[in-house]
Short mmCIF file of C-alpha atoms and ligand atoms in Angstrom, two decimals:
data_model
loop_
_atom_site.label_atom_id
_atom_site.label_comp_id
_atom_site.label_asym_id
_atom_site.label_seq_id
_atom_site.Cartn_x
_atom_site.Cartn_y
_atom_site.Cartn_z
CA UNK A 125 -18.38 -18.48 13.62
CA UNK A 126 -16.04 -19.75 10.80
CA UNK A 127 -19.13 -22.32 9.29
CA UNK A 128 -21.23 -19.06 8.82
CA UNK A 129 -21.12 -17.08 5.51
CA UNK A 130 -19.07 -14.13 4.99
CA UNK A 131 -22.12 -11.74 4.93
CA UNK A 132 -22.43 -12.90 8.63
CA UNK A 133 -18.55 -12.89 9.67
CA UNK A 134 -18.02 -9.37 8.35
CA UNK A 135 -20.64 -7.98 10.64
CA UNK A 136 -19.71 -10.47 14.11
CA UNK A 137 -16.60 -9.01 14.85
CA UNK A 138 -14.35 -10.87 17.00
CA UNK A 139 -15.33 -8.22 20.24
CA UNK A 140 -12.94 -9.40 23.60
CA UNK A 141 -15.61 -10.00 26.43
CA UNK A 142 -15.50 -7.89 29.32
CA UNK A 143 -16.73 -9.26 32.38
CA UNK A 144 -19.01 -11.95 31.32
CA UNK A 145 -20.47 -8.72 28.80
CA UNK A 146 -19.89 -8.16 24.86
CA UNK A 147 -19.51 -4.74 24.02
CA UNK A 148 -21.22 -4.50 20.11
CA UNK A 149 -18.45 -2.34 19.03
CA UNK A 150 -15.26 -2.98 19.63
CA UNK A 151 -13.48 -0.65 22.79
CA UNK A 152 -10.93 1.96 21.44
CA UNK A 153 -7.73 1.05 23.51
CA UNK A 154 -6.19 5.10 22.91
CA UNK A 155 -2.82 4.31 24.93
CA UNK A 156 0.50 4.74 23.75
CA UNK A 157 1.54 1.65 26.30
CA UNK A 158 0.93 -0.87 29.31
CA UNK A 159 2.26 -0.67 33.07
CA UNK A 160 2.85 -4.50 34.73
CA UNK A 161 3.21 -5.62 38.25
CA UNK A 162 5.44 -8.47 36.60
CA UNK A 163 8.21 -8.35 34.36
CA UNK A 164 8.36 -11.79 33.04
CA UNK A 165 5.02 -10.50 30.92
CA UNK A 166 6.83 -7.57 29.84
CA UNK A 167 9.34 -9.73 27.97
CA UNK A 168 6.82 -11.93 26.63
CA UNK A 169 4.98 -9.43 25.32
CA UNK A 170 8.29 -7.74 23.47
CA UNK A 171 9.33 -10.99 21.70
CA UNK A 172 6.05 -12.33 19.93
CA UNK A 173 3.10 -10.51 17.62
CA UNK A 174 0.63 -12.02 19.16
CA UNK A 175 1.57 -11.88 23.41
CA UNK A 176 0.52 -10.06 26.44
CA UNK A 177 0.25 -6.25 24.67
CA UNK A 178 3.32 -3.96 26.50
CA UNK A 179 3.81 -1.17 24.02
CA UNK A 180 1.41 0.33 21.57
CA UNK A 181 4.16 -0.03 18.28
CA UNK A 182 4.51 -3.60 18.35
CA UNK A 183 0.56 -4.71 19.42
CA UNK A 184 -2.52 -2.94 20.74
CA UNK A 185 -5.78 -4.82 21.53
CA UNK A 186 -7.85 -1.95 19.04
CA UNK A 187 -5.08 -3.69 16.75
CA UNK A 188 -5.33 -6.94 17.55
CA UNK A 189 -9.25 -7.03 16.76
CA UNK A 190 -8.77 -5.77 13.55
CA UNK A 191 -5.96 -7.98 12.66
CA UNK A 192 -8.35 -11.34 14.08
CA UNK A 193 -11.12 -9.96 12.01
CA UNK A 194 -9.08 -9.38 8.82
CA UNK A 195 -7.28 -13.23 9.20
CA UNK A 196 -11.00 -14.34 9.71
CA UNK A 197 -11.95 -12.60 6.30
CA UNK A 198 -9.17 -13.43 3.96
CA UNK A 199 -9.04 -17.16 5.62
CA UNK A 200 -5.50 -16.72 7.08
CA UNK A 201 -4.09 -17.68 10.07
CA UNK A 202 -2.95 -13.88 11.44
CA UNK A 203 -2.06 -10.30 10.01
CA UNK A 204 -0.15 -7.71 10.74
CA UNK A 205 -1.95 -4.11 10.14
CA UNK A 206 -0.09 -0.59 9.33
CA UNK A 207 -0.96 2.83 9.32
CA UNK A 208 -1.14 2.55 5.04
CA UNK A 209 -1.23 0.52 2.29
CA UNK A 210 2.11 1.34 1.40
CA UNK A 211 3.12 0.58 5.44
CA UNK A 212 2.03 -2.97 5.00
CA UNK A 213 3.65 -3.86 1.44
CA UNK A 214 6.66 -2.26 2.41
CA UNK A 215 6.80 -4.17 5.44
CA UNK A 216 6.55 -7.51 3.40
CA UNK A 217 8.92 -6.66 0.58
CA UNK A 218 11.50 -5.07 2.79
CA UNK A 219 11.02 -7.76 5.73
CA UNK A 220 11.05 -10.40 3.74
CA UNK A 221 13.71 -9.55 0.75
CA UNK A 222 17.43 -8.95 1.28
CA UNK A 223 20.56 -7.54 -1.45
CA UNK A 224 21.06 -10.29 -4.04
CA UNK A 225 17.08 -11.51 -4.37
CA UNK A 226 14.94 -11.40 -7.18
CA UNK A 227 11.39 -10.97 -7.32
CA UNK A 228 9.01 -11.37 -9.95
CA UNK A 229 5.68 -8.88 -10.47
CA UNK A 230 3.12 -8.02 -12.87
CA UNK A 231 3.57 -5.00 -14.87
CA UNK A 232 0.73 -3.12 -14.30
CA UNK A 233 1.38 -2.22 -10.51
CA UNK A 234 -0.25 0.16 -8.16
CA UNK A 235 2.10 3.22 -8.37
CA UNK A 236 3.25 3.50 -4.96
CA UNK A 237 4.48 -0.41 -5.33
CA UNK A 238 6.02 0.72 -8.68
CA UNK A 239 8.02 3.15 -7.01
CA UNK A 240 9.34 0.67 -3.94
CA UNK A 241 10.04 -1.87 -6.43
CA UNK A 242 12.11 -0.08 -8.38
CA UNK A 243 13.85 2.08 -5.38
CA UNK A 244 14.40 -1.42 -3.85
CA UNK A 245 16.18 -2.57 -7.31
CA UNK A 246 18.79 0.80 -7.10
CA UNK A 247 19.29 0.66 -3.81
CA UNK A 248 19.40 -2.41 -2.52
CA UNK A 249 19.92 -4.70 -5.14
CA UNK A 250 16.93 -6.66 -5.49
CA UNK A 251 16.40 -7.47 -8.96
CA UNK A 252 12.86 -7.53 -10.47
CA UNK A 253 11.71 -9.36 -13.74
CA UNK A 254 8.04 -8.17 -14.85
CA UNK A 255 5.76 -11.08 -16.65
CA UNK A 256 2.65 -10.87 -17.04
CA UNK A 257 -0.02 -11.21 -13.95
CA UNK A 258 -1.86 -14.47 -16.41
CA UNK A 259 0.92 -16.30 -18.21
CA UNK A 260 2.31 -18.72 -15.27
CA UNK A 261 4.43 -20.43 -18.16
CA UNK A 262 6.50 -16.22 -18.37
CA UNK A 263 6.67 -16.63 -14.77
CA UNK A 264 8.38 -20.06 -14.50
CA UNK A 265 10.74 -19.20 -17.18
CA UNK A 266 11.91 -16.09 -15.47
CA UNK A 267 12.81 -17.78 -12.56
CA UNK A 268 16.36 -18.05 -11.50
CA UNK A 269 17.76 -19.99 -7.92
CA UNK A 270 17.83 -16.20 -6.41
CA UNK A 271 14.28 -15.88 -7.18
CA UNK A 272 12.44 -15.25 -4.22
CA UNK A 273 8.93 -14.08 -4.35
CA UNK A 274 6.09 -13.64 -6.40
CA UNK A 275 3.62 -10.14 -6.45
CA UNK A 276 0.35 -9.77 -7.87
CA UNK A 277 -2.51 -8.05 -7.99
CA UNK A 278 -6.10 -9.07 -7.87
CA UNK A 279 -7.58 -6.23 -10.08
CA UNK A 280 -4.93 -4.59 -11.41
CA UNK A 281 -5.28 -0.37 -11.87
CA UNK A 282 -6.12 1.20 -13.65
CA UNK A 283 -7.10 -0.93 -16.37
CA UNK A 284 -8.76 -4.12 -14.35
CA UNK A 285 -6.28 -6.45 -15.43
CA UNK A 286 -7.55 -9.53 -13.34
CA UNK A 287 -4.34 -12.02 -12.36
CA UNK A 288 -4.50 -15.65 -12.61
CA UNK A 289 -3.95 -16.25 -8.73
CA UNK A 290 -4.04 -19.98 -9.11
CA UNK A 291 -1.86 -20.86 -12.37
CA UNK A 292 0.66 -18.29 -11.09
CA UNK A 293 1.00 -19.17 -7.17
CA UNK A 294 1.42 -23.17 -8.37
CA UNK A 295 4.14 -21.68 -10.83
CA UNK A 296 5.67 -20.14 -7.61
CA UNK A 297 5.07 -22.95 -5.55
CA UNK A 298 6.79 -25.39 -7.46
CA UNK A 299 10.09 -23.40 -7.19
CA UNK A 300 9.40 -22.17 -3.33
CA UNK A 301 8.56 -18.52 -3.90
CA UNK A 302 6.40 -16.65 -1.76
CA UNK A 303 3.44 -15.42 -3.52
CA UNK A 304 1.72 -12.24 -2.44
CA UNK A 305 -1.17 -10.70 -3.81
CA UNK A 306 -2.51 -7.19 -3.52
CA UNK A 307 -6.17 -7.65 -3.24
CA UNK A 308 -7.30 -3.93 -2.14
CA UNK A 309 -9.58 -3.79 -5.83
CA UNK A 310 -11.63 -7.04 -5.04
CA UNK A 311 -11.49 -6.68 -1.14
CA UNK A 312 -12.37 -10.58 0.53
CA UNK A 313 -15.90 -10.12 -0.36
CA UNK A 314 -15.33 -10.67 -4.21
CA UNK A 315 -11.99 -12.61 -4.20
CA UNK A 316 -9.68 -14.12 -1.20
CA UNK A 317 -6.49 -15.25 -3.16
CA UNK A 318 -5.24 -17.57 0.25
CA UNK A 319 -7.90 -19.55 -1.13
CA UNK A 320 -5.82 -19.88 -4.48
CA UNK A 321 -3.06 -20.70 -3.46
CA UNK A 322 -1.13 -17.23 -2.66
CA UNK A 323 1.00 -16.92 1.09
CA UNK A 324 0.24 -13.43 1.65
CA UNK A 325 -2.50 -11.04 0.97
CA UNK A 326 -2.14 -7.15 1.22
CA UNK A 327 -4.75 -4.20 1.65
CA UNK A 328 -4.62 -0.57 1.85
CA UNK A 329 -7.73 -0.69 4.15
CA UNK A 330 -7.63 3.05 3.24
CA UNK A 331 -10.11 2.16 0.03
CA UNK A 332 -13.12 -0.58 0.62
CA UNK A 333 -12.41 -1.80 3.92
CA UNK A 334 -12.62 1.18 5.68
CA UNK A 335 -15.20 2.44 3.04
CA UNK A 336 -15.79 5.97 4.19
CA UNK A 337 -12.84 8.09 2.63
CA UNK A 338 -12.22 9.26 6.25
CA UNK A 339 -9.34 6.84 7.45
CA UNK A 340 -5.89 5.12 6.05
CA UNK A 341 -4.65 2.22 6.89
CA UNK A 342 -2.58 -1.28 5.67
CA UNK A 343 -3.03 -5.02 6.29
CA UNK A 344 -0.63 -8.59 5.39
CA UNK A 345 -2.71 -11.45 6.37
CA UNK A 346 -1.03 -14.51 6.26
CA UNK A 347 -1.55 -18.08 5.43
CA UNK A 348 1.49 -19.32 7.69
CA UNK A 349 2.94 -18.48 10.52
CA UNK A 350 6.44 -18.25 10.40
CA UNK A 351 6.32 -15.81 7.06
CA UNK A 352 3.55 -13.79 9.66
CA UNK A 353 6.22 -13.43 12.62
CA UNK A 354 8.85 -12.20 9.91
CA UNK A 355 6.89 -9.55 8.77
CA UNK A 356 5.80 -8.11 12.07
CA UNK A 357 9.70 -8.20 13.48
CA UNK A 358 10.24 -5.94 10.52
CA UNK A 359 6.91 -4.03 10.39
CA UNK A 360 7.81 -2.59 14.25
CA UNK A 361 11.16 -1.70 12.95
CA UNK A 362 9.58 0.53 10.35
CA UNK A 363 6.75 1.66 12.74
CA UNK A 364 4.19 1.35 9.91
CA UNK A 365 2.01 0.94 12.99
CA UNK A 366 -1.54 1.68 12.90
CA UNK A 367 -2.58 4.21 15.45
CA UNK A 368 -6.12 2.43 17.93
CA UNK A 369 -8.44 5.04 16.25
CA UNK A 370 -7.60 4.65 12.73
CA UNK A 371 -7.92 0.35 13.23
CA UNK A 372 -11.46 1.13 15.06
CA UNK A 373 -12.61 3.20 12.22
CA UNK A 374 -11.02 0.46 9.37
CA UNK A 375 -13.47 -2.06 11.78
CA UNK A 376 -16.31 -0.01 11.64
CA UNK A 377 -16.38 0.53 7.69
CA UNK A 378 -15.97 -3.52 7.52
CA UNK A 379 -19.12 -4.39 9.02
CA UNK A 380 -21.04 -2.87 5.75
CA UNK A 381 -18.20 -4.13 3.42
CA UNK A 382 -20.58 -6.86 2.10
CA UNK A 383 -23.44 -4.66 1.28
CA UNK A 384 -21.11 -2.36 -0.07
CA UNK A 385 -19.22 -4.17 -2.10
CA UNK A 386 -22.72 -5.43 -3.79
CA UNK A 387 -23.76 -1.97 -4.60
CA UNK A 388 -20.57 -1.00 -5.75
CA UNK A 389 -20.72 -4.00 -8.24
CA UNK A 390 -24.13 -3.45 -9.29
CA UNK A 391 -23.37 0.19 -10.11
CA UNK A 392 -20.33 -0.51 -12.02
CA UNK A 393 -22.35 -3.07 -14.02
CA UNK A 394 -25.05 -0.51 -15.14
CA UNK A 395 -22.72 2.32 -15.80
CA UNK A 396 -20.11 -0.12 -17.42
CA UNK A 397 -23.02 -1.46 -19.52
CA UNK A 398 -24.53 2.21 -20.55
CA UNK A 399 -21.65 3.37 -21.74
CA UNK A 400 -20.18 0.65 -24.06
CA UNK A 401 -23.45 1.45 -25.89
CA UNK A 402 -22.52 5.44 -25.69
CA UNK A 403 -21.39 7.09 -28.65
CA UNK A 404 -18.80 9.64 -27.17
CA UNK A 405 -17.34 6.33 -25.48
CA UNK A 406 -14.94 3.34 -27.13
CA UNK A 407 -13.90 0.70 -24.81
CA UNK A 408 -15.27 0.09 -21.01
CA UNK A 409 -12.54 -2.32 -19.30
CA UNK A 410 -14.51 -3.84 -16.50
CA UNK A 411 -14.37 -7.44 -16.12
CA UNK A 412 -17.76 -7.95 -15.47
CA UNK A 413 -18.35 -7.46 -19.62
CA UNK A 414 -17.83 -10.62 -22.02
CA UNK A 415 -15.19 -7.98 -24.18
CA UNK A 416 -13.21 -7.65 -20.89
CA UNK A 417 -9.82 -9.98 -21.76
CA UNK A 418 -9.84 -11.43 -18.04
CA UNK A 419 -13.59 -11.93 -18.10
CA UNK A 420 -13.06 -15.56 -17.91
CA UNK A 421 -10.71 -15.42 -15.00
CA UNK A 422 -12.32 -13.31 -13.28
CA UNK A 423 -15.80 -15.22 -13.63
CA UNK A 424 -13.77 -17.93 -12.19
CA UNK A 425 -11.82 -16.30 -9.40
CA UNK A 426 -14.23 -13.65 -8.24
CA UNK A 427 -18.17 -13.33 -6.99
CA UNK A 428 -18.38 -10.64 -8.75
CA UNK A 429 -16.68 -7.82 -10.84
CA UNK A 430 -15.86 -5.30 -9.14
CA UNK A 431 -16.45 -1.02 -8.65
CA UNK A 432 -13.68 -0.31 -10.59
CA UNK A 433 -13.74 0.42 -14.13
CA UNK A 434 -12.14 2.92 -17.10
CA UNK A 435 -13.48 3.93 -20.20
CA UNK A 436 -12.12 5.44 -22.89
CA UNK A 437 -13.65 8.44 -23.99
CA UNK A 438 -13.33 8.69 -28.12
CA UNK A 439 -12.12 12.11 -28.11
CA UNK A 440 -9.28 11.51 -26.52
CA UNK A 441 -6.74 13.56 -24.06
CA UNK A 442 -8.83 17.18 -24.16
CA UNK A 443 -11.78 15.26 -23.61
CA UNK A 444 -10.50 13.20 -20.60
CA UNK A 445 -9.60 16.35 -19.16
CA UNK A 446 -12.60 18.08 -19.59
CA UNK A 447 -15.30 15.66 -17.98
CA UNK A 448 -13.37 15.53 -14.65
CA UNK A 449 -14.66 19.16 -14.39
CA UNK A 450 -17.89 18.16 -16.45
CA UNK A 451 -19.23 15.88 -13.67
CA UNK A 452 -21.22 17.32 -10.97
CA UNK A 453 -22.27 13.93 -8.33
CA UNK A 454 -18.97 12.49 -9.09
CA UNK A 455 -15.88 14.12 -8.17
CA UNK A 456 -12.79 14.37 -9.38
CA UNK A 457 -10.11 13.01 -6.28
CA UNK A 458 -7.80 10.30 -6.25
CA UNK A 459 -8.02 6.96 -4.13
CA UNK A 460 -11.14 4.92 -4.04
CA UNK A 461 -13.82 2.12 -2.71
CA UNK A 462 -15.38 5.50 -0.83
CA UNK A 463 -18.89 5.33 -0.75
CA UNK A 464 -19.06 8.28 -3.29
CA UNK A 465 -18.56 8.25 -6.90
CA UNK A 466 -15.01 9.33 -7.88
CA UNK A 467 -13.16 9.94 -11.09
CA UNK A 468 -9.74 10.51 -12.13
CA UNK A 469 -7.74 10.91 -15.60
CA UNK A 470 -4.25 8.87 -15.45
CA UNK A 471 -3.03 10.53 -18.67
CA UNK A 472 -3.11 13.94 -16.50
CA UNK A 473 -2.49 13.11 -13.32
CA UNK A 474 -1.08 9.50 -12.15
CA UNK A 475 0.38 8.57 -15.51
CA UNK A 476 1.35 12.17 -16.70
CA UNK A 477 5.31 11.37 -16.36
CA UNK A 478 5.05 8.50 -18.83
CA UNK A 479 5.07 9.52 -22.38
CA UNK A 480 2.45 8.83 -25.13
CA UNK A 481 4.09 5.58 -26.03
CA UNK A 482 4.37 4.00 -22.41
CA UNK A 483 0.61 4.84 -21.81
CA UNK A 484 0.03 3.05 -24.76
CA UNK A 485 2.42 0.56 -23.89
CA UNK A 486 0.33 -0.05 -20.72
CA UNK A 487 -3.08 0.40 -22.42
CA UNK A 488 -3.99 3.75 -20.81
CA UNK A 489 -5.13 5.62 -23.24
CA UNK A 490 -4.93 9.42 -23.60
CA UNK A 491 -8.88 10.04 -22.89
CA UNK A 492 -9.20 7.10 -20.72
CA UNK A 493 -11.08 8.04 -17.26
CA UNK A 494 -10.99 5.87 -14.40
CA UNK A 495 -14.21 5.38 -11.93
CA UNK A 496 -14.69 4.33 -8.64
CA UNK A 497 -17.83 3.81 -8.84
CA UNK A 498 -19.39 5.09 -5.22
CA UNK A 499 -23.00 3.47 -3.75
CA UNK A 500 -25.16 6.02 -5.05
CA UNK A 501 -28.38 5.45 -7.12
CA UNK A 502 -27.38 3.95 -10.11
CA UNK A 503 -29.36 6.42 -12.20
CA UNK A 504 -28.23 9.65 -10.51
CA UNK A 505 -24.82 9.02 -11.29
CA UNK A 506 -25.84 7.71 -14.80
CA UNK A 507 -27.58 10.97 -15.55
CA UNK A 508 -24.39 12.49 -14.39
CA UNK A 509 -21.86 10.85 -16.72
CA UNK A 510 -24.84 11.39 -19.78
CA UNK A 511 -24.53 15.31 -18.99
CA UNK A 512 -20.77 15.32 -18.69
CA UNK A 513 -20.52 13.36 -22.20
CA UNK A 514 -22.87 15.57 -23.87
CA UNK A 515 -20.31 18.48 -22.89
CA UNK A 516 -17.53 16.94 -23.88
CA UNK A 517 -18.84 15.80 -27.13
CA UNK A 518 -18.44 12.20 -29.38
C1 PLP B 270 -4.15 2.76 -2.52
C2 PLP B 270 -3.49 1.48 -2.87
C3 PLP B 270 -2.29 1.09 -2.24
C4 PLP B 270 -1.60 1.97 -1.22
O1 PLP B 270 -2.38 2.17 -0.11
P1 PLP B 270 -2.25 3.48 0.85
O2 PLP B 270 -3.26 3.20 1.90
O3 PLP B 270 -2.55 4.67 0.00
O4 PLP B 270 -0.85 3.50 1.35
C5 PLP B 270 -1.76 -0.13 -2.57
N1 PLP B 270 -2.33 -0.91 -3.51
C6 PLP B 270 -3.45 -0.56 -4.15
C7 PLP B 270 -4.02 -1.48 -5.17
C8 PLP B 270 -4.07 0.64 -3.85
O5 PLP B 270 -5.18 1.00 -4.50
#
């Protein structure tokens, strides 16, 4: 299976046999627990990740597929899933960080990660030191002998920052860091930073693995071991766990993810395109176009560029405002990598706390709209964004 191409792998699940049979899908294990005729398995099983399943917290076989599958797709060597996003990064920064540690991380960070990072710096004392997610050089500079891990992300939200994954996992290397990258924007279809060099890679499964807006879930996949047993010791502790339905749905949504992903590029490319030329609109930050400033990198790093993209609408803040309501296929919701066409305004909603400098600071700007660009026809949601423009004027 591994020699095939990932179009292939996504859709061959690794499926247990049962009795000399392969089910197609993937059984839905829906127990909280095991029963055993003999207790040495029953330790086994309560010591290791990956040994005879006992209780339904620390492994179920639902689980256990999706976890094989994911390590198959990213190229690592075994994952641990959670119930979110936020279950499986906080199960690798807490798990793996302790009082007195520093960590390095790109500025422009998801905001849920944001919000641990800091909370971890006033309560537990780990220190953080934000460089830039493409100068390795910043990175090596800002690291000190308590320095202890590395956090990127692929795409970076909402403004498609793309991180040199190679320059800065050697930087991190070098000194022995841990390097973990959040790859949910790229998904292993358009980027799988193992391959680069990183230890750890981390998905809410919520957005284009599952696919389908109806299911959330987490994933670390790991290139070594030992960092992979560390994690799940900790993830059972938090009981981030994933519950069997949730992890069959996640496995159901990545047997399309390739042909998904493909649309969702090909969208983002026409709309992207369209609207540089558009008169209401001033930049399009997508890193599939040559003005993009990680267009290189991401040409390098990545298949392709992407469903995720922000424009700037000319008019600013009002404007922003008014074509969330202005759109009639698209709608206005938060999240993304659904199959449906979604839009949101940071300066209103995920950014409002920050003021009109920090936006700025960040490059949000006030009438800046973010897309996640659904599968659609390209031209039904084009004629969509032309009406909404026209209403909120140039
Ligand atoms: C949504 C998201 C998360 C958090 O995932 P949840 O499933 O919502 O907990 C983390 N990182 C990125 C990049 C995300 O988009």
């Amino acid at each position: 299976m591994t020699d095939m191409h990932f179009d292939s792998r996504a859709v061959h699940l690794p499926v247990p046999p049962l009795d000399g049979a392969r089910p197609m899908a993937p059984p839905i294990y829906q127990t909280s627990g095991f029963a055993f005729d003999d207790p040495a398995v029953v330790a086994d099983g309560l010591s290791r990740p990956d040994g005879a399943f006992v209780y339904g917290r620390l492994s179920n076989p639902t689980v256990r597929t999706l976890e094989e599958a994911m390590a198959g797709l990213e190229g690592g060597v075994a994952s641990v899933a959670a119930s979110s996003g936020m279950g499986a990064i906080s199960a690798v920064l807490l798990g793996l960080l302790k009082p007195g540690d520093h960590l390095i991380a790109q500025p422009a960070l998801y905001g849920g990660t944001a919000g641990l990072i800091a909370d971890m710096a006033a309560r537990f004392q780990i220190a953080v030191t934000y460089v830039a997610q493409d100068d390795p050089e910043a990175a090596r500079a800002a690291i000190r002998p308590e320095t202890r891990l590395l956090y990127l992300e692929t795409i970076a939200n909402p403004m498609t920052q793309v991180a040199d994954i190679p320059g800065m996992c050697a930087a991190a290397r070098e000194a022995g860091l841990i390097s973990v990258v959040d790859n949910t924007f790229a998904s292993p279809v358009l980027c799988r930073p193992l391959e680069h060099g990183a230890d750890i890679v981390v998905h809410s499964t919520t957005k284009y693995l599952g696919g389908h807006s109806d299911v959330l879930g987490g994933i670390a996949v790991f290139a070594g071991d030992a960092l992979y047993r560390k994690v799940w010791s900790y993830a059972i502790e938090l009981g981030a766990t994933p519950d069997p339905f949730g992890a069959w749905l996640t496995l159901r949504g990545m047997r399309t993810l390739s042909l998904r992903m493909a649309r969702h590029c090909d969208n983002a490319r026409v709309l992207a395109t369209r609207l540089a030329e558009h008169p209401a609109v001033g930049a399009v930050h997508w890193p599939g176009l040559p003005s993009h400033p990680s267009h290189g990198l991401a040409a390098k790093l990545m298949s392709d560029f992407g469903g995720m993209f922000t424009f700037d609408l000319a008019a600013g803040r009002e404007a922003g405002e008014r074509f969330m309501t202005a759109v009639r296929l698209a709608q206005l919701a938060p999240s993304l990598g659904g199959v449906e066409t979604l839009v949101f305004h940071p300066a209103t909603s995920s950014h409002r706390m920050l003021t009109p400098e920090e936006l700025a600071a960040v490059g949000i700007g006030q009438g800046s709209v973010r897309v996640s660009t659904g599968i659609e026809h390209a031209e039904d949601i084009w004629d969509d964004f032309a009406q909404a423009l026209d209403q909120v004027g140039g």
